[in-house]
JSON list of C-alpha atoms in Angstrom, two decimals:
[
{"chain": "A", "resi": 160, "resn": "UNK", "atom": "CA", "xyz": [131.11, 101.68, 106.32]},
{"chain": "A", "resi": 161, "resn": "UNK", "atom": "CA", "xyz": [128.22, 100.13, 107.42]},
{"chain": "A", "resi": 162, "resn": "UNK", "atom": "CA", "xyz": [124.99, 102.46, 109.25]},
{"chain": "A", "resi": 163, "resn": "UNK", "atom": "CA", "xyz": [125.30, 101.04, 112.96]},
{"chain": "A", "resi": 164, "resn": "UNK", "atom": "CA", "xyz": [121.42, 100.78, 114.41]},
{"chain": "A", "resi": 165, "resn": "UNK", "atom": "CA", "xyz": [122.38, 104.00, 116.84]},
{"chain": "A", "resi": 166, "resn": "UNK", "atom": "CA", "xyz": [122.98, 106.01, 113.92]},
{"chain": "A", "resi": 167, "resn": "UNK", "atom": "CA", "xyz": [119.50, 104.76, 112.42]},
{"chain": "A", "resi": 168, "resn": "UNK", "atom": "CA", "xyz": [118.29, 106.29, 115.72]},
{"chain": "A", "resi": 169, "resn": "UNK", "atom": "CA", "xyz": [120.01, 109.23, 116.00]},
{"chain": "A", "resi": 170, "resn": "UNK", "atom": "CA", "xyz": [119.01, 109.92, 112.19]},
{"chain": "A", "resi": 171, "resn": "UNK", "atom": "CA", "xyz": [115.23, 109.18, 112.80]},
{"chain": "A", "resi": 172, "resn": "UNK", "atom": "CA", "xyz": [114.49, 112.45, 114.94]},
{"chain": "A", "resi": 173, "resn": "UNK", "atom": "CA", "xyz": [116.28, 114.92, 112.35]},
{"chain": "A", "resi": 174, "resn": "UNK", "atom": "CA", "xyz": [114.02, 116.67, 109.54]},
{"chain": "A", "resi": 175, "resn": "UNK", "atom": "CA", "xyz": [115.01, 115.39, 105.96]},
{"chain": "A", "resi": 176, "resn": "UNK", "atom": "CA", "xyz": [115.76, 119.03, 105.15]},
{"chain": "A", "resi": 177, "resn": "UNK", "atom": "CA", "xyz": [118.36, 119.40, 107.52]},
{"chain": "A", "resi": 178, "resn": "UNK", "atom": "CA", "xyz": [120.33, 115.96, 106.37]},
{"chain": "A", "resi": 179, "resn": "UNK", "atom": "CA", "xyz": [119.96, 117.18, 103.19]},
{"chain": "A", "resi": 180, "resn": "UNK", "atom": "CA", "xyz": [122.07, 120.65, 103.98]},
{"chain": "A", "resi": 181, "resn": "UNK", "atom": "CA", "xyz": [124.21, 118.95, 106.33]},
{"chain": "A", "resi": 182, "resn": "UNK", "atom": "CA", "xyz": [125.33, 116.57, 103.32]},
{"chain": "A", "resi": 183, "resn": "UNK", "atom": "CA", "xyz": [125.90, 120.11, 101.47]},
{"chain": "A", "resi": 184, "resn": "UNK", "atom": "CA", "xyz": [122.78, 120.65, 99.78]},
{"chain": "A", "resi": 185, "resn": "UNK", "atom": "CA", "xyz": [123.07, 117.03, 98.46]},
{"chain": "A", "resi": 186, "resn": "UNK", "atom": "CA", "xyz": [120.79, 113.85, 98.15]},
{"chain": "A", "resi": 187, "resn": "UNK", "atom": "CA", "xyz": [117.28, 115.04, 97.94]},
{"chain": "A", "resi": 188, "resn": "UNK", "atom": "CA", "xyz": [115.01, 112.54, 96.16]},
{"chain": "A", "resi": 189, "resn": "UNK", "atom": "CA", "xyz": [112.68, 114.57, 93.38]},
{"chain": "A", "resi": 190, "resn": "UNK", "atom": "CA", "xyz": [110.08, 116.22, 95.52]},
{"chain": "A", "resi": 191, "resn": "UNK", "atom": "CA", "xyz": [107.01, 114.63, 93.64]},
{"chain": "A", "resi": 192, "resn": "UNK", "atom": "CA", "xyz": [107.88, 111.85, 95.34]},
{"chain": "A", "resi": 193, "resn": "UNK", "atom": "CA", "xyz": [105.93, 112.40, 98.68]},
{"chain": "A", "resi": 194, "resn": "UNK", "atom": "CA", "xyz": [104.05, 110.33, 101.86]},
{"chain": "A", "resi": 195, "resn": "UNK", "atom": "CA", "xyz": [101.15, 108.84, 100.28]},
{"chain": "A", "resi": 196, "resn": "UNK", "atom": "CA", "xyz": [99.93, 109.95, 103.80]},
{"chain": "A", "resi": 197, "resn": "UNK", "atom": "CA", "xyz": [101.50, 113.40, 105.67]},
{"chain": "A", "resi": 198, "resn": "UNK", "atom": "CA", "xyz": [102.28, 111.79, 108.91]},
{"chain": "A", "resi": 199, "resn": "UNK", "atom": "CA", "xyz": [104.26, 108.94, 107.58]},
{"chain": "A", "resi": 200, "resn": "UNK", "atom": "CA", "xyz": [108.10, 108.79, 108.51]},
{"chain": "A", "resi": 201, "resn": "UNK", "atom": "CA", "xyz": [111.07, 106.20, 106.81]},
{"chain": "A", "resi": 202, "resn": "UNK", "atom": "CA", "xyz": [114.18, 105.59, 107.80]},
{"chain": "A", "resi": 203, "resn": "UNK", "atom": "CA", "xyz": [116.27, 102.46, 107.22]},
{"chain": "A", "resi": 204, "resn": "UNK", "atom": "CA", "xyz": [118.87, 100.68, 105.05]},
{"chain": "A", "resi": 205, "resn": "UNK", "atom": "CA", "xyz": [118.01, 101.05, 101.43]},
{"chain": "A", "resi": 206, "resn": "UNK", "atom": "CA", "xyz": [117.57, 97.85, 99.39]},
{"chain": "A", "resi": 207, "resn": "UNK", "atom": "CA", "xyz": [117.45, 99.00, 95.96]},
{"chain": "A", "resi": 208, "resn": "UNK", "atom": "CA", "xyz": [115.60, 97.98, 93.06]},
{"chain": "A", "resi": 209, "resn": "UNK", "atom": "CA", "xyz": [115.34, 98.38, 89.29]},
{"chain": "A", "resi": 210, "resn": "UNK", "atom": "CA", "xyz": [112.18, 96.91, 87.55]},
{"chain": "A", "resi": 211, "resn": "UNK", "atom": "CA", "xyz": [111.46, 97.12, 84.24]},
{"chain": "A", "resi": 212, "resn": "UNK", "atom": "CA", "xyz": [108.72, 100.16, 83.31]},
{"chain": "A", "resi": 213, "resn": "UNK", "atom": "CA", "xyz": [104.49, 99.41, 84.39]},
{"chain": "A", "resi": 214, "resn": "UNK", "atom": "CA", "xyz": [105.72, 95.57, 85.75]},
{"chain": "A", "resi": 215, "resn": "UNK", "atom": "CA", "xyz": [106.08, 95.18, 89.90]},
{"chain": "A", "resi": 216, "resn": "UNK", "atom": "CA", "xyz": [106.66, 91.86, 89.97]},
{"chain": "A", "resi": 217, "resn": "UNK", "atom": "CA", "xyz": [110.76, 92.59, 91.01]},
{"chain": "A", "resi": 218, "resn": "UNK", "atom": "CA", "xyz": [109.11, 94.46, 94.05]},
{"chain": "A", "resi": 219, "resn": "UNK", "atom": "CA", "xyz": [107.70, 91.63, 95.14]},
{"chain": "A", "resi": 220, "resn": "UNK", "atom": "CA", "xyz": [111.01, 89.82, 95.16]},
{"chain": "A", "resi": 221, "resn": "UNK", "atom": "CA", "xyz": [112.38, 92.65, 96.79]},
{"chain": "A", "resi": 222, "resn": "UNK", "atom": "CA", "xyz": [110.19, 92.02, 99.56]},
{"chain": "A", "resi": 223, "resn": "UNK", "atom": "CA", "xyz": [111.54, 89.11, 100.34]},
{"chain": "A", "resi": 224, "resn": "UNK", "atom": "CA", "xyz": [115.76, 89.81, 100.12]},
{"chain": "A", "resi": 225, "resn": "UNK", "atom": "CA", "xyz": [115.06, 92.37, 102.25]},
{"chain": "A", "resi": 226, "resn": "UNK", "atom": "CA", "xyz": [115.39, 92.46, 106.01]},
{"chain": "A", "resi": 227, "resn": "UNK", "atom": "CA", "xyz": [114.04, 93.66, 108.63]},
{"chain": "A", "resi": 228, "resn": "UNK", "atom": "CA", "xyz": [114.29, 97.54, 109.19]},
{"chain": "A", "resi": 229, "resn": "UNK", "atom": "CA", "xyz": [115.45, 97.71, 105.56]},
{"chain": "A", "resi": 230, "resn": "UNK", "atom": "CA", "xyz": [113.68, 100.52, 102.95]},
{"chain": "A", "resi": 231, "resn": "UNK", "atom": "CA", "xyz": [112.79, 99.61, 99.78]},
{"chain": "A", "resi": 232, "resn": "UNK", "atom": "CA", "xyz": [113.91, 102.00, 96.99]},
{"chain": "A", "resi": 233, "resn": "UNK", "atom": "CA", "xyz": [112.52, 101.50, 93.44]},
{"chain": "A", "resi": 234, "resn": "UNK", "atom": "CA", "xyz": [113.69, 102.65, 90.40]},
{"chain": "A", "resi": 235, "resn": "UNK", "atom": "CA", "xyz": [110.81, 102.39, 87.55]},
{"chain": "A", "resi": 236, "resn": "UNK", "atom": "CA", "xyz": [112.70, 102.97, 84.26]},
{"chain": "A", "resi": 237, "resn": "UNK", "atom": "CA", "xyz": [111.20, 106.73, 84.30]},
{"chain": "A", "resi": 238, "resn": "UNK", "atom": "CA", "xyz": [107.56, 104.85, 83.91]},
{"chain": "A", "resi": 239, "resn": "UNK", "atom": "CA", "xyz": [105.73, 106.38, 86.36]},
{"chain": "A", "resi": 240, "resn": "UNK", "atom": "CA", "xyz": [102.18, 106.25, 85.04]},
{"chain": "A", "resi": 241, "resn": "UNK", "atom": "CA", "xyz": [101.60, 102.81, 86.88]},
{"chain": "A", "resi": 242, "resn": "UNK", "atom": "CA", "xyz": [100.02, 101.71, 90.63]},
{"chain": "A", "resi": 243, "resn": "UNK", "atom": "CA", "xyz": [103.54, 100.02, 91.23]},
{"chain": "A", "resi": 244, "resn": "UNK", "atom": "CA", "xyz": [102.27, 99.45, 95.18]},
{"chain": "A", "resi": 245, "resn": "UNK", "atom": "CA", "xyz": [98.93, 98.40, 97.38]},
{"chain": "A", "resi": 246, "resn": "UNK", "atom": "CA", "xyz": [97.40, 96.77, 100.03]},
{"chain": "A", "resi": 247, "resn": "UNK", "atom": "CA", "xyz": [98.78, 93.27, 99.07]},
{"chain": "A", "resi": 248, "resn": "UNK", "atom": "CA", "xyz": [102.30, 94.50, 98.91]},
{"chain": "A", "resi": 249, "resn": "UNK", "atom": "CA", "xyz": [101.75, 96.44, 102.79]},
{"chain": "A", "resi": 250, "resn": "UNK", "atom": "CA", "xyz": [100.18, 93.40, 104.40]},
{"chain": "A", "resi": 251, "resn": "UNK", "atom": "CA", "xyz": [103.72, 91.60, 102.62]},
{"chain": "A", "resi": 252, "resn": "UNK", "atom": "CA", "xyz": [106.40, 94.46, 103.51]},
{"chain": "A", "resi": 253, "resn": "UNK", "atom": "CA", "xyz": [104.60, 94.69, 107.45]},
{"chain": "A", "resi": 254, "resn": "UNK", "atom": "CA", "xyz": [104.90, 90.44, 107.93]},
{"chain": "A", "resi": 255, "resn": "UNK", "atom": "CA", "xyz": [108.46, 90.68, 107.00]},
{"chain": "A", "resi": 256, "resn": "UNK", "atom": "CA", "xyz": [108.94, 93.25, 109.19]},
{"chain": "A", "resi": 257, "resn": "UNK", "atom": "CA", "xyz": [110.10, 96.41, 106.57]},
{"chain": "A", "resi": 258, "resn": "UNK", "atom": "CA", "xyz": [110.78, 100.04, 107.73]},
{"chain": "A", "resi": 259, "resn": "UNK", "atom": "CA", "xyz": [108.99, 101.49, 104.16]},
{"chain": "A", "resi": 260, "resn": "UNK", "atom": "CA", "xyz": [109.29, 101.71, 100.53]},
{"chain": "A", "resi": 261, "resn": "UNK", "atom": "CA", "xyz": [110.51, 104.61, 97.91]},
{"chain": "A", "resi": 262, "resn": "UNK", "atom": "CA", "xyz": [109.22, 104.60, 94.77]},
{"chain": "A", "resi": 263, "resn": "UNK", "atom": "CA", "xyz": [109.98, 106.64, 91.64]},
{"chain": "A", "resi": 264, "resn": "UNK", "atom": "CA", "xyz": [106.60, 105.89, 90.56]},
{"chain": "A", "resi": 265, "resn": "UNK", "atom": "CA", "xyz": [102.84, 105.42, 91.56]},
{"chain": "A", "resi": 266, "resn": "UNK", "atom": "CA", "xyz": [101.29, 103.60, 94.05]},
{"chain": "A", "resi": 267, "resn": "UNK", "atom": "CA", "xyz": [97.38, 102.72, 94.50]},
{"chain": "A", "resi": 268, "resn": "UNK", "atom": "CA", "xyz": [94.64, 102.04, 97.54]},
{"chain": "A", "resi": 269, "resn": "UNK", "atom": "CA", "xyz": [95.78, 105.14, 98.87]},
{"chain": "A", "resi": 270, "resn": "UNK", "atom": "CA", "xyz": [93.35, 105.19, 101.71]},
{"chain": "A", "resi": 271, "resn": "UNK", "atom": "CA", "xyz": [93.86, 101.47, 102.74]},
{"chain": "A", "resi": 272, "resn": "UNK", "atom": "CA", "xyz": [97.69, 102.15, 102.95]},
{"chain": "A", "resi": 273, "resn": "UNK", "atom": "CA", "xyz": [97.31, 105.40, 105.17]},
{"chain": "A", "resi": 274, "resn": "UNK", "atom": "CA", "xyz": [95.17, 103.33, 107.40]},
{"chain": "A", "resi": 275, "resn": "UNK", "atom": "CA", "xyz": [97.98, 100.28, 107.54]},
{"chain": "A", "resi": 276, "resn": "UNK", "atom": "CA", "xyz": [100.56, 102.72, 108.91]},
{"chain": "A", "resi": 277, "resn": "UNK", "atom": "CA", "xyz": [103.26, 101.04, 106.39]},
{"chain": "A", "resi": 278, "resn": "UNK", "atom": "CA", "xyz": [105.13, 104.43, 104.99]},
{"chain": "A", "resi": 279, "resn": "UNK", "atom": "CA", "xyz": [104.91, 104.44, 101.49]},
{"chain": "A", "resi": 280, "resn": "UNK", "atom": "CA", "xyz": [106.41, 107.26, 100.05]},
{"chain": "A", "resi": 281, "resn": "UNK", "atom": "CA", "xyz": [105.70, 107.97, 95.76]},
{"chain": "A", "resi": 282, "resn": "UNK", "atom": "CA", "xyz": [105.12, 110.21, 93.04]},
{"chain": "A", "resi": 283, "resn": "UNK", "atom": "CA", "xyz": [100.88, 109.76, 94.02]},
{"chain": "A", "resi": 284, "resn": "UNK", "atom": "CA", "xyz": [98.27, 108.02, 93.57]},
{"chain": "A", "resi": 285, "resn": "UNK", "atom": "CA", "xyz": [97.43, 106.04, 89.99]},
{"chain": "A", "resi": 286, "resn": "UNK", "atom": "CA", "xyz": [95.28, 103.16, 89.51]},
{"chain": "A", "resi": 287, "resn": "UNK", "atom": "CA", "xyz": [97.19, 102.04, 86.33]},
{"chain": "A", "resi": 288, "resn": "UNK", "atom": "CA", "xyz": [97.91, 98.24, 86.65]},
{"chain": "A", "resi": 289, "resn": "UNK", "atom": "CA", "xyz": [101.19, 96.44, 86.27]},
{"chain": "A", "resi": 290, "resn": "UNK", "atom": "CA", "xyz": [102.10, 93.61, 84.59]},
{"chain": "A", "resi": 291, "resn": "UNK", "atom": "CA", "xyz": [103.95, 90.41, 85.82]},
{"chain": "A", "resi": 292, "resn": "UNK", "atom": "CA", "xyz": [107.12, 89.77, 83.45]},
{"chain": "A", "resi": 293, "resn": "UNK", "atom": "CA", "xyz": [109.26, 87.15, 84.95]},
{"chain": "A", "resi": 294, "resn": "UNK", "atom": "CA", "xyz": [111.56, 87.01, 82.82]},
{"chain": "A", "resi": 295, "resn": "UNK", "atom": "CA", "xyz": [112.25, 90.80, 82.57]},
{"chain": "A", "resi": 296, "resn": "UNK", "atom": "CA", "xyz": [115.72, 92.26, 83.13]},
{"chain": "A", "resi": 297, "resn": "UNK", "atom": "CA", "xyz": [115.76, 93.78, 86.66]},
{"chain": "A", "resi": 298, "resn": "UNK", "atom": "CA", "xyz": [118.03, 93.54, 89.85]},
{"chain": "A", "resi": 299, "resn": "UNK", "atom": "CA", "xyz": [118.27, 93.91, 93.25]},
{"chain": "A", "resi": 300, "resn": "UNK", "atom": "CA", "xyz": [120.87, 95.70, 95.55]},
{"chain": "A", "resi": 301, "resn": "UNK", "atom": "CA", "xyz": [122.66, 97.67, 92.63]},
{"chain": "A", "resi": 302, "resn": "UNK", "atom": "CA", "xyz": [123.09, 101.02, 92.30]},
{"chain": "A", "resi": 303, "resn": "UNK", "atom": "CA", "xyz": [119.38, 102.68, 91.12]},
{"chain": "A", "resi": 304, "resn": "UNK", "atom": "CA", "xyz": [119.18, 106.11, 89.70]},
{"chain": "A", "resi": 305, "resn": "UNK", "atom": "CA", "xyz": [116.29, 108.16, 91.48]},
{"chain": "A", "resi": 306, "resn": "UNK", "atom": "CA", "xyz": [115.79, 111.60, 89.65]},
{"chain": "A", "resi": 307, "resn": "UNK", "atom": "CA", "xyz": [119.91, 112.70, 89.77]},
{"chain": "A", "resi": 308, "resn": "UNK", "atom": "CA", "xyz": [120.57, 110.67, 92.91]},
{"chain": "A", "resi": 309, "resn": "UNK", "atom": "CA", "xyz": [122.24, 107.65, 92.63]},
{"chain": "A", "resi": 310, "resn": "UNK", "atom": "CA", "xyz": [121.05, 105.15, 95.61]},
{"chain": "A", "resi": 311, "resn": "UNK", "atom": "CA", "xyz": [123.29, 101.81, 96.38]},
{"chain": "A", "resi": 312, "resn": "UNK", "atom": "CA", "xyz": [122.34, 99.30, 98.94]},
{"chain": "A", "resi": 313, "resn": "UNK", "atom": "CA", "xyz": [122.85, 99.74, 102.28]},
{"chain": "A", "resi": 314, "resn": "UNK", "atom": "CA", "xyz": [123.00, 103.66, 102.16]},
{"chain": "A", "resi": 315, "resn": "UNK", "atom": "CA", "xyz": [120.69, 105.99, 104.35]},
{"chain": "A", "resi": 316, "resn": "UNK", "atom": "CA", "xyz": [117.20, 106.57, 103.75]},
{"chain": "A", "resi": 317, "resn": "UNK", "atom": "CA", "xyz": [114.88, 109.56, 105.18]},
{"chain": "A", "resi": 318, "resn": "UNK", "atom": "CA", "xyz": [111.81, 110.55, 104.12]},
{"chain": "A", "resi": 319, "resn": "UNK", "atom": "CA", "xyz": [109.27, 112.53, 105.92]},
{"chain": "A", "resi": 320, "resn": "UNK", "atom": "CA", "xyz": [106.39, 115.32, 104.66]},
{"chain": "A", "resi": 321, "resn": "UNK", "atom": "CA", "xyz": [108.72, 117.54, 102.76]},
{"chain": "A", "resi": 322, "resn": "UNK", "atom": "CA", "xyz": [110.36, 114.58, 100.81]},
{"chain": "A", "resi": 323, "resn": "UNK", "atom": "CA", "xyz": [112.98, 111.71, 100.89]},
{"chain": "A", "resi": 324, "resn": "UNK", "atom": "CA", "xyz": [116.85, 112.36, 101.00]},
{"chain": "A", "resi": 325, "resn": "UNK", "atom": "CA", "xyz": [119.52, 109.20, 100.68]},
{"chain": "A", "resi": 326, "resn": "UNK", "atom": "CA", "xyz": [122.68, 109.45, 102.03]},
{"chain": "A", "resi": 327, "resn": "UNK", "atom": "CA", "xyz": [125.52, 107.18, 100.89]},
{"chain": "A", "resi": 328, "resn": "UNK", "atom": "CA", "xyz": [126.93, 104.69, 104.18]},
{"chain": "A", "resi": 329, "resn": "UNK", "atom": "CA", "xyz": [130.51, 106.08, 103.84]},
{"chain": "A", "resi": 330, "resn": "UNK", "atom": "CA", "xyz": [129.37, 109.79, 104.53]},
{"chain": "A", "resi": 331, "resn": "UNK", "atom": "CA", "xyz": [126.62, 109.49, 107.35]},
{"chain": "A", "resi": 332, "resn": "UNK", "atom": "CA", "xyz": [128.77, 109.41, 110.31]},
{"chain": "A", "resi": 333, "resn": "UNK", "atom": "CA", "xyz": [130.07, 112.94, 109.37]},
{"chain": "A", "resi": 334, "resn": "UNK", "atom": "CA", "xyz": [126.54, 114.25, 108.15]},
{"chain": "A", "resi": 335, "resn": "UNK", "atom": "CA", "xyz": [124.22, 113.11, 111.18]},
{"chain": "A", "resi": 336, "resn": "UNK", "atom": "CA", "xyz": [127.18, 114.95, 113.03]},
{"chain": "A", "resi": 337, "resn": "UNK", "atom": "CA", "xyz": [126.75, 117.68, 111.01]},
{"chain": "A", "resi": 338, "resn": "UNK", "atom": "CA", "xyz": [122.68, 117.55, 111.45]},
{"chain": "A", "resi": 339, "resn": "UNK", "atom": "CA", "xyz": [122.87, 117.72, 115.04]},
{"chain": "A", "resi": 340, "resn": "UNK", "atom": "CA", "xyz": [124.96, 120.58, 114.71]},
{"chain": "A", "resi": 341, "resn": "UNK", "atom": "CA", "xyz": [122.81, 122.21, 112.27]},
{"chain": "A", "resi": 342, "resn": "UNK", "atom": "CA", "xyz": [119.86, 121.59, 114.77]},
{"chain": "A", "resi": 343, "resn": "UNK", "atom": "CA", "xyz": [121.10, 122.83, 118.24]},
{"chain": "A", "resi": 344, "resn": "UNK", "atom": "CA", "xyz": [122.32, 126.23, 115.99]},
{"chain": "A", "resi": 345, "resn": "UNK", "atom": "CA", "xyz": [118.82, 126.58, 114.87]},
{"chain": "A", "resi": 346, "resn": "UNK", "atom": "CA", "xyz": [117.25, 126.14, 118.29]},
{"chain": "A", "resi": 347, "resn": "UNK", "atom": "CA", "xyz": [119.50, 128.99, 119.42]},
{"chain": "A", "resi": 348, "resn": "UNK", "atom": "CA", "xyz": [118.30, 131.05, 116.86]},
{"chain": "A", "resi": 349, "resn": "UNK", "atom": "CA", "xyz": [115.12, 130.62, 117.38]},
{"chain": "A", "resi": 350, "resn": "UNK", "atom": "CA", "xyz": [115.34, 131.55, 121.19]},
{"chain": "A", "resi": 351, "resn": "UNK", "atom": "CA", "xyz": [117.18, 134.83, 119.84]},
{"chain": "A", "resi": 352, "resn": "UNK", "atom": "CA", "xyz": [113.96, 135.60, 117.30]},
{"chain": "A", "resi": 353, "resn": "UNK", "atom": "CA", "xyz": [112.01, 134.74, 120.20]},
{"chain": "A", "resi": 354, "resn": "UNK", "atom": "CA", "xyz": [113.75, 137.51, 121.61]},
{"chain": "A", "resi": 355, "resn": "UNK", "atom": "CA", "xyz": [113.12, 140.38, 119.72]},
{"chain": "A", "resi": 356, "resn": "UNK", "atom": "CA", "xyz": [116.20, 140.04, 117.37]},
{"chain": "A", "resi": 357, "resn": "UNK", "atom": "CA", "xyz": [115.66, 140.28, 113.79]},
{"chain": "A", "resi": 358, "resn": "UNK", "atom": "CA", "xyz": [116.82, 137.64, 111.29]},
{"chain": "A", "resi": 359, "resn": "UNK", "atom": "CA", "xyz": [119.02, 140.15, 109.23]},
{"chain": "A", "resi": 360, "resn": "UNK", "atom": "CA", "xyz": [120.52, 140.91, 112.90]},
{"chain": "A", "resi": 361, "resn": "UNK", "atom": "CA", "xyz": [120.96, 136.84, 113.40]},
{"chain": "A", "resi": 362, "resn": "UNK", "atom": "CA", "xyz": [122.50, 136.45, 110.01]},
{"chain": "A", "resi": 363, "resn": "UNK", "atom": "CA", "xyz": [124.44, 139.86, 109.76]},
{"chain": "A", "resi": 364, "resn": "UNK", "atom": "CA", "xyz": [122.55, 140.71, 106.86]},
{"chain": "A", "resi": 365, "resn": "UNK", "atom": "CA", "xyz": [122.03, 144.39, 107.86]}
]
């Protein structure tokens, strides 16, 4: 099933930590991989990608099969020593119109990207360079591993300042439903605490 562009809207105002226990405590990306600035958000489509380890030259491809509103998510052969993204790759991903990139990795000009506004979300910040194999084995749009996630094309992508959670296409209908659920329960708790009520009251922990 594919992710209709209201879902990708309904899905862009809900924390990644509630997705993540509406899909049952499911889907979270390894949490050193963070927004190389706090304030940046992702959501989109994920088109995935597997490059060999220290070479981004498949990213750059990647760049361009992608579309519009679509999220990059990199797999780096466990090589994460490496400054797999910059300022050259931002200024590409922005022109072509790209919603933000995930990679199990590093990236580099950390301060340039926070100022281009592009979300790039990584393990941090390494000035290692990459090389340029062109003849490597790599792909595009099949199934990446990402820690103990496994991310295919097309499924949902979130990431905000607590971390990055992927949801597969066939299942986000019934999580964002879930989500919103989880989120109008938690603002009535909160009124409750608000209150005077206790949390072990709330929870019937007493």
């Amino acid at each position: 099933m594919a992710i209709s562009d209201d879902m990708l809207h309904r899905t862009s105002a809900l924390p990644t930590a509630t997705l993540h226990e509406a899909f049952g405590k499911r889907g979270n990306l390894p949490s050193a991989i963070k927004p190389v600035s706090p304030d940046f958000k992702v959501c989109g489509r994920a088109v995935t990608v597997h490059g060999p380890g220290g070479d981004n030259v498949w990213l750059h491809r990647a760049i361009y099969e992608a579309r519009p509103g679509d999220v990059l998510v990199v797999s780096t052969n466990s090589t994460f020593e490496h400054g797999y993204w910059g300022e050259i790759m931002s200024t590409a991903a922005l022109a072509r119109g790209l919603a933000g990139v995930v990679i199990d990795g590093g990236a580099r000009d950390g301060k340039l990207l926070a100022e281009f506004g592009f979300p790039v979300f990584s393990r941090g910040l390494c000035i290692k360079g990459t090389g340029k194999d062109l003849e490597a084995v790599a792909w595009i749009n099949q199934p990446v591993m990402i820690g103990e996630v496994v991310v295919a094309a097309g499924d949902l992508i979130v990431g905000d300042g607590d971390g990055v959670v992927a949801i597969p296409a066939a299942r986000v209908a019934d999580v964002l439903a879930a989500a919103e659920r989880r989120e109008a329960d938690e603002a009535a708790i909160i009124e409750r605490l608000r209150g005077g009520e206790t949390t072990l009251a709330v929870y019937g922990w007493e």
